[in-house]
Short mmCIF file of C-alpha atoms in Angstrom, two decimals:
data_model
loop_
_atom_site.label_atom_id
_atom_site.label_comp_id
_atom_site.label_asym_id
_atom_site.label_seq_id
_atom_site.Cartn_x
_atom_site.Cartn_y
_atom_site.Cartn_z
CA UNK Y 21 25.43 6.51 -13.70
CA UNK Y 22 22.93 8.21 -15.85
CA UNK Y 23 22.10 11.89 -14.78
CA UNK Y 24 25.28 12.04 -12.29
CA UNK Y 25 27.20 15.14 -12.78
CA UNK Y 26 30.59 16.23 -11.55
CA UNK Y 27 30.54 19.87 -11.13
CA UNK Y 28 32.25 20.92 -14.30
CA UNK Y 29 30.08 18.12 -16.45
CA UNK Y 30 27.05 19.88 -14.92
CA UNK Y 31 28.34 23.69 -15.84
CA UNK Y 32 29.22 22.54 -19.50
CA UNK Y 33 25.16 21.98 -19.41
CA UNK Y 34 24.99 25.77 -19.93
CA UNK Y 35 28.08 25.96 -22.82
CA UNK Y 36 25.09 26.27 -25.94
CA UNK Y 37 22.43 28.05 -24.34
CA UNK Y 38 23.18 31.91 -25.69
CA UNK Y 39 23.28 34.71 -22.93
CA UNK Y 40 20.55 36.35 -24.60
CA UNK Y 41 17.98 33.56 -24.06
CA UNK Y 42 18.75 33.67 -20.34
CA UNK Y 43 18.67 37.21 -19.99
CA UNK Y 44 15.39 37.14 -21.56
CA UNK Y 45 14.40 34.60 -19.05
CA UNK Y 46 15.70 36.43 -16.22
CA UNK Y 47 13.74 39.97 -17.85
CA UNK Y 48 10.43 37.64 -18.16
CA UNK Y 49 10.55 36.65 -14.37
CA UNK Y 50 7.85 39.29 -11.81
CA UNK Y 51 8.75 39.16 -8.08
CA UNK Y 52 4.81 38.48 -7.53
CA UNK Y 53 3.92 35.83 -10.04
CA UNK Y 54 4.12 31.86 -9.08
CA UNK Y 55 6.90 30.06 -9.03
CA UNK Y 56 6.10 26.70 -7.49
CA UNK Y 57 2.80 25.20 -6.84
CA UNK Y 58 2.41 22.96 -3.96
CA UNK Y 59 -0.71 20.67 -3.35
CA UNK Y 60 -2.47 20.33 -0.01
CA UNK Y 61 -2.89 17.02 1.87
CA UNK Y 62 -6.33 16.90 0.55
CA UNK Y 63 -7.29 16.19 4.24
CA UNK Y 64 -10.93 18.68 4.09
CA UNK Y 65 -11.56 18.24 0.56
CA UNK Y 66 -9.66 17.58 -3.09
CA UNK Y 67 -5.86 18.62 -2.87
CA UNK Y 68 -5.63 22.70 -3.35
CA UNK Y 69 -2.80 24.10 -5.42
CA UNK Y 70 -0.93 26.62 -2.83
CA UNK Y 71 0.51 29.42 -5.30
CA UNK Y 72 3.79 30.66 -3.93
CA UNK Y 73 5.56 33.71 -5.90
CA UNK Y 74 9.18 33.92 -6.21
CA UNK Y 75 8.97 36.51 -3.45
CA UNK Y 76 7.31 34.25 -1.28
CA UNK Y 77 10.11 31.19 -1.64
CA UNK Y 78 13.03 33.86 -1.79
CA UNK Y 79 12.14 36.11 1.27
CA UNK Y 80 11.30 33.01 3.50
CA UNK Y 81 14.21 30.98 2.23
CA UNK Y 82 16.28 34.17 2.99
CA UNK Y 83 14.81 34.86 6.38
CA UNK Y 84 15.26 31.21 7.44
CA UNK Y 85 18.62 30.82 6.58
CA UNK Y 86 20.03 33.73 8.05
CA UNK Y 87 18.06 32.35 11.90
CA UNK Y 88 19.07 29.13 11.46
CA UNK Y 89 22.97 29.55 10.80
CA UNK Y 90 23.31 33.98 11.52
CA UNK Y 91 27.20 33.02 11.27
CA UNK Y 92 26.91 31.80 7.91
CA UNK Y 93 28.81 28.66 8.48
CA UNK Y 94 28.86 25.55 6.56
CA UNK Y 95 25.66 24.38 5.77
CA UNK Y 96 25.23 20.42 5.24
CA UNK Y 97 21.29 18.97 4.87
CA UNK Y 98 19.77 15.91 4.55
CA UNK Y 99 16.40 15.57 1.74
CA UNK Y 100 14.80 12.32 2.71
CA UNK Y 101 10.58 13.81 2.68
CA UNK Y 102 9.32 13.93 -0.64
CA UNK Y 103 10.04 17.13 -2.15
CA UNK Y 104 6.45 17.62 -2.83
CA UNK Y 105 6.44 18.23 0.48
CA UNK Y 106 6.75 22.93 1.60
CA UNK Y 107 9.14 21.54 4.38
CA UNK Y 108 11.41 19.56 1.85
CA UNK Y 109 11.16 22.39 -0.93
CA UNK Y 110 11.92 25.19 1.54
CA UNK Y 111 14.66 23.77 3.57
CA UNK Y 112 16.62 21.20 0.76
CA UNK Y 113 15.96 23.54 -1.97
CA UNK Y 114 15.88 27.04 -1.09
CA UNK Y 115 17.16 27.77 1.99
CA UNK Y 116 20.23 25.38 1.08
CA UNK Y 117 20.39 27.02 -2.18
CA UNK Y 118 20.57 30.85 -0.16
CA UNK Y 119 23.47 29.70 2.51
CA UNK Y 120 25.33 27.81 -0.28
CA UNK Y 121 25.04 24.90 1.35
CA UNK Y 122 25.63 21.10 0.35
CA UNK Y 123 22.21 18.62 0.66
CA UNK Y 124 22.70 14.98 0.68
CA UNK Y 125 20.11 12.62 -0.43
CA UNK Y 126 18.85 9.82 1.53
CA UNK Y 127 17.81 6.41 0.62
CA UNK Y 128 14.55 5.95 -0.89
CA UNK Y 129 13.83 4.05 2.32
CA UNK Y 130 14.81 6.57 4.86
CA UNK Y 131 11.46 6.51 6.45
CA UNK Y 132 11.14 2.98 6.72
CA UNK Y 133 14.86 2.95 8.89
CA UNK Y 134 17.92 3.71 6.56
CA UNK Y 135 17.73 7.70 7.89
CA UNK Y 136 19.99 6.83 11.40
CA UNK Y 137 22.63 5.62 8.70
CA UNK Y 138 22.44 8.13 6.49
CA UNK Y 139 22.85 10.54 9.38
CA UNK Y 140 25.63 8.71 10.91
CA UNK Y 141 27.36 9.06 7.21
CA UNK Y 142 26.66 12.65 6.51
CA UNK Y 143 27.07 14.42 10.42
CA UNK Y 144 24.52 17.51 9.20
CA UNK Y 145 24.91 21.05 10.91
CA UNK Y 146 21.29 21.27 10.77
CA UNK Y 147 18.16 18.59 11.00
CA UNK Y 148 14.54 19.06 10.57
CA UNK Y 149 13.05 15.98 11.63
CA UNK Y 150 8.93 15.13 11.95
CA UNK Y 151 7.95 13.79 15.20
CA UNK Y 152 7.76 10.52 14.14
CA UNK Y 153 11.84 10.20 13.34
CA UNK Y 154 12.43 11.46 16.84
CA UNK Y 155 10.00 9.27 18.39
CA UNK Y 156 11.29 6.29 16.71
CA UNK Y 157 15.19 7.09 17.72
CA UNK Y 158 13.66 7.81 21.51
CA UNK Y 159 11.72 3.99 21.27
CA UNK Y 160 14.33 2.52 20.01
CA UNK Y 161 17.14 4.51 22.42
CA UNK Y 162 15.26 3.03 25.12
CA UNK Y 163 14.60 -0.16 23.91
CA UNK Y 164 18.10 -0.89 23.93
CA UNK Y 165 18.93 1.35 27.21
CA UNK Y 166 16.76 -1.45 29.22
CA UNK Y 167 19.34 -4.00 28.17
CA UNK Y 168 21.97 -2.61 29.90
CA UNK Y 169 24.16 -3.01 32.97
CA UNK Y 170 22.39 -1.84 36.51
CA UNK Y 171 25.87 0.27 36.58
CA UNK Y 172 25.34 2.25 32.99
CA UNK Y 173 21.60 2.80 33.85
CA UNK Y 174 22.06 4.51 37.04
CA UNK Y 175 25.22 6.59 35.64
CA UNK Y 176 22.88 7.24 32.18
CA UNK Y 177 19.62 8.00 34.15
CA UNK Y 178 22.60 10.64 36.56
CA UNK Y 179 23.61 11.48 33.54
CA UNK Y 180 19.72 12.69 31.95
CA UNK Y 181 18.82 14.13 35.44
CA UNK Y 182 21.77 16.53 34.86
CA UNK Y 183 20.90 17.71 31.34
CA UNK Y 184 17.56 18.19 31.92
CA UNK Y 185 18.47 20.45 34.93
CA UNK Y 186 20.77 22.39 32.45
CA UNK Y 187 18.80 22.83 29.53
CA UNK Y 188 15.54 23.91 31.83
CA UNK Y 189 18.07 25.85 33.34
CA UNK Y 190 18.55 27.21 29.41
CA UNK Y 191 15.11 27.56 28.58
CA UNK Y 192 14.57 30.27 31.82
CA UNK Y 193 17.35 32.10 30.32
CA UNK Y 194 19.74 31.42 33.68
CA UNK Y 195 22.01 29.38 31.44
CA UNK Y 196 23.61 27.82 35.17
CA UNK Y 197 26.11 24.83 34.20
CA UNK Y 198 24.84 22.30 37.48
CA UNK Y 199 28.12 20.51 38.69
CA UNK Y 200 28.80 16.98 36.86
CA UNK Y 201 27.72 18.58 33.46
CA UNK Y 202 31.17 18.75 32.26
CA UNK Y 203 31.32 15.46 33.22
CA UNK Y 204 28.07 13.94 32.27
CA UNK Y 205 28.50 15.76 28.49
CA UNK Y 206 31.94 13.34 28.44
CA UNK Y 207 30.41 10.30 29.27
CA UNK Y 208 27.19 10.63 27.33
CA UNK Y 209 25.94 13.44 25.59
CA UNK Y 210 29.08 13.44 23.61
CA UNK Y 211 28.58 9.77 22.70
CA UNK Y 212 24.84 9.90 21.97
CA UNK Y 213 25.20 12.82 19.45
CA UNK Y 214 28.43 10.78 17.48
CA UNK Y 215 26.06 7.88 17.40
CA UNK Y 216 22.85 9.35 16.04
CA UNK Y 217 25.20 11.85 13.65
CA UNK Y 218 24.40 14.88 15.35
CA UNK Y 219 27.29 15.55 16.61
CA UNK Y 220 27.92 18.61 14.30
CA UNK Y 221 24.19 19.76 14.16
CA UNK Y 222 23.87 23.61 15.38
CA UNK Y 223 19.75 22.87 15.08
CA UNK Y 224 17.70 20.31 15.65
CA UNK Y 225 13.97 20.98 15.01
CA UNK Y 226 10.83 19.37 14.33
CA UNK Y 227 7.69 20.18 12.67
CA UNK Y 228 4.67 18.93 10.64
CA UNK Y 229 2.93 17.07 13.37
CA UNK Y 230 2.33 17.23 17.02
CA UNK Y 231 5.17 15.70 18.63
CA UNK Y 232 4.68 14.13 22.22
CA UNK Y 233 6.62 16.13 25.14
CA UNK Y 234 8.01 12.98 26.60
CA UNK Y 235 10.08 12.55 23.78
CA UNK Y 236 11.05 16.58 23.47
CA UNK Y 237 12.25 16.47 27.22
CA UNK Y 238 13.82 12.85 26.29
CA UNK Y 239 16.13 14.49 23.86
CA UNK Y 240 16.11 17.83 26.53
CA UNK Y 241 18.18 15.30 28.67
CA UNK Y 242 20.76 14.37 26.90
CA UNK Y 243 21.40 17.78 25.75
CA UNK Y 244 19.82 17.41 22.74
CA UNK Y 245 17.26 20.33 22.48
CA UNK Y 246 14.61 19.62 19.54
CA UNK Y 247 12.98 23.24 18.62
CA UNK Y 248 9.47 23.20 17.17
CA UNK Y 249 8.58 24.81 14.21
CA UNK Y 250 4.94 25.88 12.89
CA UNK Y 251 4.03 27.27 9.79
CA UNK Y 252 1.54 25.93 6.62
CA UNK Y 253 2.19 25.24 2.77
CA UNK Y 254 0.09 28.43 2.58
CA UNK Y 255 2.92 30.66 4.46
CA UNK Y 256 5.90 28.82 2.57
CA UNK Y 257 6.71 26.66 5.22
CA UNK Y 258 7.54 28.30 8.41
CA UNK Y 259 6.03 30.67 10.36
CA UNK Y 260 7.03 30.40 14.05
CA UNK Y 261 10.35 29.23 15.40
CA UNK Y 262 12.01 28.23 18.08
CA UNK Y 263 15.56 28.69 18.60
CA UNK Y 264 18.21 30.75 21.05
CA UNK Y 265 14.51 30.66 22.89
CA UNK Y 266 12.42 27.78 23.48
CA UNK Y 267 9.91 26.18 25.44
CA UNK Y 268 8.65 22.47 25.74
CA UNK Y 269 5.23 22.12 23.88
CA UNK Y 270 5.60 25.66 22.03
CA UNK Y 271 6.16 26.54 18.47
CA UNK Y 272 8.52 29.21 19.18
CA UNK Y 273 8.11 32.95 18.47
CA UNK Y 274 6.77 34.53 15.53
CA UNK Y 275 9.52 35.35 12.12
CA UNK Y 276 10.82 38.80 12.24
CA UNK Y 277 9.03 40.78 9.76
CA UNK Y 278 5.96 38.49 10.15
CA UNK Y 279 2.62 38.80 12.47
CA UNK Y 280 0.41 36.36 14.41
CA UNK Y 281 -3.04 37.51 15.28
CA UNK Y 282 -5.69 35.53 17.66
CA UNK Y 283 -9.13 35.75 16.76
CA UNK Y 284 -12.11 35.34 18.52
CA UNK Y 285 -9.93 34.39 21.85
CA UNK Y 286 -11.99 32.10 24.52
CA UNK Y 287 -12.03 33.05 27.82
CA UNK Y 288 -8.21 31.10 28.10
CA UNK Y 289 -7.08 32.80 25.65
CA UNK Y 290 -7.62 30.62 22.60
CA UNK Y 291 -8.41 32.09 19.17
CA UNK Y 292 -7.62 30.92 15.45
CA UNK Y 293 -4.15 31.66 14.51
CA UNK Y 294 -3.78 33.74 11.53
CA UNK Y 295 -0.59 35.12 10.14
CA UNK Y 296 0.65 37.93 7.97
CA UNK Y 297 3.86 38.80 5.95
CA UNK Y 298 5.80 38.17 3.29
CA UNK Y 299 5.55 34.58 3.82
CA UNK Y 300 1.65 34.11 2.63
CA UNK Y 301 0.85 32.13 -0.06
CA UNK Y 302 -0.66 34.39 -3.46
CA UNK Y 303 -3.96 31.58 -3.69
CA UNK Y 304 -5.19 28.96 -4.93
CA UNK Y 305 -4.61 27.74 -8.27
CA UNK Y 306 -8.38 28.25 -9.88
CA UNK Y 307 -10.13 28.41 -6.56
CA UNK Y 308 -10.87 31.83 -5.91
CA UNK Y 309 -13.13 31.16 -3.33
CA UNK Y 310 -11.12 28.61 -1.48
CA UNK Y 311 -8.59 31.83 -1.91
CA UNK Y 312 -10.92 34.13 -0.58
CA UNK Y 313 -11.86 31.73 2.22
CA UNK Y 314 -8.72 32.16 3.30
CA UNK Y 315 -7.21 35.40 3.29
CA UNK Y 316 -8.62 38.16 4.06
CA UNK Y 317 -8.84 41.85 2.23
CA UNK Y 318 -5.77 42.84 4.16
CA UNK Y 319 -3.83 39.66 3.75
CA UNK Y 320 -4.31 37.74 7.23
CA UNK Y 321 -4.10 34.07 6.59
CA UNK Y 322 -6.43 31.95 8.40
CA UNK Y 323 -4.84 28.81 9.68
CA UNK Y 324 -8.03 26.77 10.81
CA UNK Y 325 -5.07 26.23 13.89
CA UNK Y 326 -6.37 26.91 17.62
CA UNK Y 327 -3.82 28.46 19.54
CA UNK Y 328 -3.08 30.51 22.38
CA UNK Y 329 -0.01 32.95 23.49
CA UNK Y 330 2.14 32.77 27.11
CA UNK Y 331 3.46 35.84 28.89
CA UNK Y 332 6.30 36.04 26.97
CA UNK Y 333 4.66 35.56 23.46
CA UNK Y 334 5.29 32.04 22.50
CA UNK Y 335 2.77 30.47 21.09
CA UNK Y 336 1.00 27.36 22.07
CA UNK Y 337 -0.69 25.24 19.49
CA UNK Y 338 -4.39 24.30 21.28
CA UNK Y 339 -6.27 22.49 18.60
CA UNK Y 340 -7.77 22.94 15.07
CA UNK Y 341 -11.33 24.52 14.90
CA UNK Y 342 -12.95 21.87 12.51
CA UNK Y 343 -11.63 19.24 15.01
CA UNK Y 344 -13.85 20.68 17.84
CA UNK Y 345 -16.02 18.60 19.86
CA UNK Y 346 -19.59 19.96 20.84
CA UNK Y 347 -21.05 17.30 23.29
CA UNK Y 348 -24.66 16.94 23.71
CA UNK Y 349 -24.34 19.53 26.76
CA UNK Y 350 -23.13 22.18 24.30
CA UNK Y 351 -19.48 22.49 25.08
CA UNK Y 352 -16.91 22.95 22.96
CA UNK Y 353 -13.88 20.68 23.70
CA UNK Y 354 -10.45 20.67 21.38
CA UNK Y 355 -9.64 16.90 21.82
CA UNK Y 356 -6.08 17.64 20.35
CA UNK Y 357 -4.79 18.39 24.10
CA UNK Y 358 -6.50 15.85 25.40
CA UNK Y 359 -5.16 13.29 23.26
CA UNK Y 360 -1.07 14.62 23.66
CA UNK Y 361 -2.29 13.90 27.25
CA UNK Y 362 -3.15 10.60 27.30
CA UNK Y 363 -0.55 9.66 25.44
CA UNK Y 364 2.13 11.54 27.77
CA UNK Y 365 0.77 9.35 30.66
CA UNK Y 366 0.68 6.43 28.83
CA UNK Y 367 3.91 5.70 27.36
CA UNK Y 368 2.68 2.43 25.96
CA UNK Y 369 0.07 4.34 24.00
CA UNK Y 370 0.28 4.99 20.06
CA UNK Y 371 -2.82 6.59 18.46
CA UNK Y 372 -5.45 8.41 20.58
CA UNK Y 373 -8.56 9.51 19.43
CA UNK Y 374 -11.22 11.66 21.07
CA UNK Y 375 -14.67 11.20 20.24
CA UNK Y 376 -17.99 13.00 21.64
CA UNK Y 377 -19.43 15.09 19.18
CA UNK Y 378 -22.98 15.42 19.88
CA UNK Y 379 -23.01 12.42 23.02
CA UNK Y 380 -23.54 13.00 26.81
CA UNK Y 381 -19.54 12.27 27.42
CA UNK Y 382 -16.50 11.63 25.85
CA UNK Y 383 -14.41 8.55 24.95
CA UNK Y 384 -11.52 7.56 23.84
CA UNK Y 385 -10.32 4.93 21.01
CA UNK Y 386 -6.57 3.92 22.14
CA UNK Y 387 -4.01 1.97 19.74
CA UNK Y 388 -0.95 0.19 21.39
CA UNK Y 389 2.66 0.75 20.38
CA UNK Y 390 3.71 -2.25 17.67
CA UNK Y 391 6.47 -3.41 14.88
CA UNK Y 392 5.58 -1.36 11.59
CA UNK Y 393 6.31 -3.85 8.37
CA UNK Y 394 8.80 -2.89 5.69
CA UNK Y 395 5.80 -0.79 4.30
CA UNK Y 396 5.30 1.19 7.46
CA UNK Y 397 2.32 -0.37 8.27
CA UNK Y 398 1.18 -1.13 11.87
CA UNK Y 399 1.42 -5.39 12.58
CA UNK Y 400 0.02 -7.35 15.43
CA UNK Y 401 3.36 -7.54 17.47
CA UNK Y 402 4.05 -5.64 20.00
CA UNK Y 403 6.75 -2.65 20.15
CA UNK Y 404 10.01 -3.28 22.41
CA UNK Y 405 8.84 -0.61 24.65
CA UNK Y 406 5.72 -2.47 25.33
CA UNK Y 407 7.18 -5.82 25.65
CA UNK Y 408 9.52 -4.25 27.93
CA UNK Y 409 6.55 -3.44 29.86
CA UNK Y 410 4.72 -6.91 29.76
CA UNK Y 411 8.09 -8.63 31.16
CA UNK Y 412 8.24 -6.35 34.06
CA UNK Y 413 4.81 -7.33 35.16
CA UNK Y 414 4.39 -11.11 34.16
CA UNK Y 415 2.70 -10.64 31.19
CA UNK Y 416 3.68 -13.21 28.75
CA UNK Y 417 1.72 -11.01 25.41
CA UNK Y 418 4.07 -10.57 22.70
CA UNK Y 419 0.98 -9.26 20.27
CA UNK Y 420 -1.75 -6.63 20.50
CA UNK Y 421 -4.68 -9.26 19.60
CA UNK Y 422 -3.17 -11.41 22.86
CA UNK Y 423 -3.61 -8.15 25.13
CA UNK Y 424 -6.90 -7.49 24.04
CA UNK Y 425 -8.47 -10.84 24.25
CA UNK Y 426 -6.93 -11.98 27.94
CA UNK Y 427 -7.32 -8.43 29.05
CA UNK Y 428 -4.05 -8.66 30.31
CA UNK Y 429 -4.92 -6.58 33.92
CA UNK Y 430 -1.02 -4.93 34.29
CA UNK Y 431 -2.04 -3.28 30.86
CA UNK Y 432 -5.22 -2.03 31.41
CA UNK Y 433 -4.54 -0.94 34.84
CA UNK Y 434 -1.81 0.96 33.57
CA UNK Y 435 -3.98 2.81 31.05
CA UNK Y 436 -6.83 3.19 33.37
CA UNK Y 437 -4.48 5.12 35.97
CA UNK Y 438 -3.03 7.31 33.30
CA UNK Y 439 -6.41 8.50 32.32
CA UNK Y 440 -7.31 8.76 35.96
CA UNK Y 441 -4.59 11.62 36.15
CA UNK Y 442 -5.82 12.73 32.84
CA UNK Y 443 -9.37 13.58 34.16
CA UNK Y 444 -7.72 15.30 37.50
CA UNK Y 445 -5.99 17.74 35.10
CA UNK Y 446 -9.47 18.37 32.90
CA UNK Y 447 -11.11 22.15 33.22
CA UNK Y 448 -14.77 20.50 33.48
CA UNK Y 449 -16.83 17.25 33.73
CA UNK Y 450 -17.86 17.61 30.25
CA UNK Y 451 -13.87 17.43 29.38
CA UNK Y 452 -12.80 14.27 31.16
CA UNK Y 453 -12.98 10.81 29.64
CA UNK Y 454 -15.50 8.17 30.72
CA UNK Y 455 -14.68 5.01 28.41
CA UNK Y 456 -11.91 4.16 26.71
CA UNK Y 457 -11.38 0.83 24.43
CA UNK Y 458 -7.77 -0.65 22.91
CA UNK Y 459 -7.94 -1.45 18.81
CA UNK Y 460 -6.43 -4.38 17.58
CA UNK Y 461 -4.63 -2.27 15.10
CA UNK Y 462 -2.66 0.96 15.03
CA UNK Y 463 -3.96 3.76 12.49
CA UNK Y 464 -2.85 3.75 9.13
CA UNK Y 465 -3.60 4.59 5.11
CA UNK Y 466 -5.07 1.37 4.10
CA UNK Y 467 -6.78 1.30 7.31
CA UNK Y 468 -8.75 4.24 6.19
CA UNK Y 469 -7.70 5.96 9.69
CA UNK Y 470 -4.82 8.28 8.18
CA UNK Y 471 -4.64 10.46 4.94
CA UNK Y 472 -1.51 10.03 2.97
CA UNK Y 473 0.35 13.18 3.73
CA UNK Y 474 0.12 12.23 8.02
CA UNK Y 475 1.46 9.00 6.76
CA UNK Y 476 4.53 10.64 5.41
CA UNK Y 477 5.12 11.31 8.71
CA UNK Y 478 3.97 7.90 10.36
CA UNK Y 479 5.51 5.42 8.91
CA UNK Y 480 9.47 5.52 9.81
CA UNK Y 481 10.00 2.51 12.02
CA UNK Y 482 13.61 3.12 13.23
CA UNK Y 483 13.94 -0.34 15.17
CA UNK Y 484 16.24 -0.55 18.30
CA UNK Y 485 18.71 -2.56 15.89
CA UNK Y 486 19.01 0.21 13.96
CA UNK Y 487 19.49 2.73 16.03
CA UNK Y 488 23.40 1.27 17.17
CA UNK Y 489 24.33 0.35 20.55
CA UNK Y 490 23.46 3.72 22.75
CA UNK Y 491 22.88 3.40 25.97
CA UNK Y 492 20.69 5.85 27.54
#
């Protein structure tokens, strides 16, 4: 196979190349000039050219790999985003290259459903999945959970009940073992991480997107915790983590040697997140005032992110300040929350989106769950969860188009009560939804909904078939 190397082929490589010329390399590198240039999403503007300096890839690569594995055990990866990508570069390139570790290429259609096998083949000791691969193992985990036995439901759903109890148990820092864990772990936590391929993984995480906390505490109950990470091209990737602490819905606790500063904090506390350290990004290439835009005279990057801080210093992603809503009553609203919300109380629910800028209330547009095609692109039939749903209640729908145009009433009761409890939860009037209407198709690229880098992250459609029989 062409360009396959064995080790020794790929050190021969090296064999005419004289020491001088790669001394003088070595001599001609400057710990503060660029070393890779990585292009923004494009998503407020043309793509921007993120400068990062050797010192920014080695210090963050070096930081990283020394929280993720402090032992400085066997490292195995998996590289299945597009290396284009900070997340891909940082974690398959550099911070593999720093622990000496061994990455594994996926399939070119990993995103699309080949990434369960390739885990299953591989058994990593460390995963960084976006929200959409865990939320497409969760769909299709219970997809094929609701075929099961009345016996193995009741001992999985005992089972769950027990490792959520645990892991909050974790999470306050009691670390109290609840009787049947030992037991419970045996019969299915065990069996769960063999069949997604986790079983050897130290760290699970998840960044890139918002992922929804039904499927974080999903995973919480069968004892696999999935840690949220936050950072920006602009600070080489990461920036907060969470690991030997965590907390549902926060991205962890700020890198050591790094800071995270709130500014202009509302009267709950929220303020634009900007960071400092090592970490931050040199400029952009040939934009100087895109550059100066966004860093500041004494280096404070400004994220654009919304965010807020508990007691204990974790930090809470709240919104992003260009995404703010100012209805026609003046108040500002971050629909970001109130989308995660609608979504956590209605399972059935894909996309959500918020809109009210400059109107006397706010709405919502609402997508239903559905197949993706080879291409990961939304179709008209329905997801398994959502069929699942429709059987329970007599509905005979296998499409979106058929819910929409009987108005099939178990559907739209069942959104119309989750955004009932929605609106109980709000902070105002101004904040709590009046109308709400279903598409008849999920967001996408050629839609004209998504930009191509969220699609990265939208588009794996790990069916229950692929996922292998586990039954939780």
């Amino acid at each position: 196979m062409p360009f396959l190397y064995t080790w020794d082929e790929f050190m021969k490589l090296g064999d005419d190349v004289p020491n001088e010329q790669l001394d003088a390399v070595i001599d001609s590198l400057r710990a503060n000039e660029c070393c890779s240039l990585i292009y923004t999403s494009g998503t407020t503007g043309n793509p921007k050219g993120v400068m990062l300096s050797h010192d920014n890839i080695t210090w963050t690569a070096r930081t990283t790999s020394v929280i993720l594995n402090p032992n400085r055990g066997e490292e195995i990866l998996i590289s299945y985003l597009p290396l284009s990508h900070v997340a891909a570069q940082m974690m398959d390139i550099w911070v593999c290259m720093s622990s000496a570790g061994t990455v594994y290429f996926a399939e070119p259609d990993a995103l699309k459903g080949s990434l369960i096998n390739t885990l299953k083949e591989v058994h990593p000791t460390g995963f960084l999945g976006v929200p959409r691969v865990w939320e497409k193992m969760h769909e299709g985990m219970k997809a094929v959970g609701a075929k099961v036995s009345p016996l193995k439901k009741r001992i999985s759903d005992w089972a769950k009940s027990i490792g959520l109890q645990y892991n909050y148990s974790v999470m306050k820092g009691e670390n109290v073992v609840p009787w049947g864990f030992m037991l419970s772990n045996n019969l299915v936590f065990k069996r769960v991480r063999a069949n997604l391929g986790l079983d050897r993984c130290r760290v699970c995480c998840t960044g890139a997107a918002p992922i929804t906390k039904e499927t974080l505490k999903y995973f919480l109950s069968l004892n696999i915790p999935v840690r949220e990470l936050y950072g920006m091209s602009e600070s080489s990737g990461p920036h907060t983590l969470s690991l030997t602490e965590y907390r549902i819905g926060s991205c962890g606790k700020v890198m050591p040697g790094c800071k995270t500063k709130l500014v202009d904090p509302d009267e709950d506390g929220n303020g634009e997140i900007c960071f400092w350290g090592r970490h931050v990004f040199m400029g952009y290439l040939n934009m100087p005032d895109k550059t100066e835009e966004s860093l500041d005279e004494e280096g404070w990057l400004r994220s654009g992110d919304l965010g807020k801080h508990d007691e204990d210093d974790f930090l809470y992603i709240t919104g992003r300040i260009k995404e703010l809503i100012i209805t026609a009553g003046g108040e500002n609203i971050p629909p970001v929350p109130i989308e995660d919300a609608v979504k956590n109380e209605v399972p059935i629910i894909s996309s959500a989106m918020l809109i009210g800028d400059k109107l006397k209330f706010l709405s919502v547009l609402l997508t239903l769950k559905c197949v993706m095609d080879d291409n990961g692109e939304p179709t008209d039939d329905l997801s398994p969860e959502v069929l699942a749903f429709c059987r329970q209640h007599g509905v005979k729908a296998t499409k979106v188009s058929e819910i929409i145009a009987n108005k099939e009433a178990a559907v739209y009761k069942l959104i119309q009560e989750g955004l009932e409890r929605v609106n109980a939860q709000s902070a105002s009037n101004a904040q709590k939804i009046q109308k709400w209407v279903i598409l008849e198709r999920d967001f996408s690229v050629t839609g004209g909904e998504l930009g191509q880098h969220r699609q990265a992250f939208l588009s794996c459609s790990m069916t229950e078939n692929k996922v292998g029989s586990i039954h939780v």
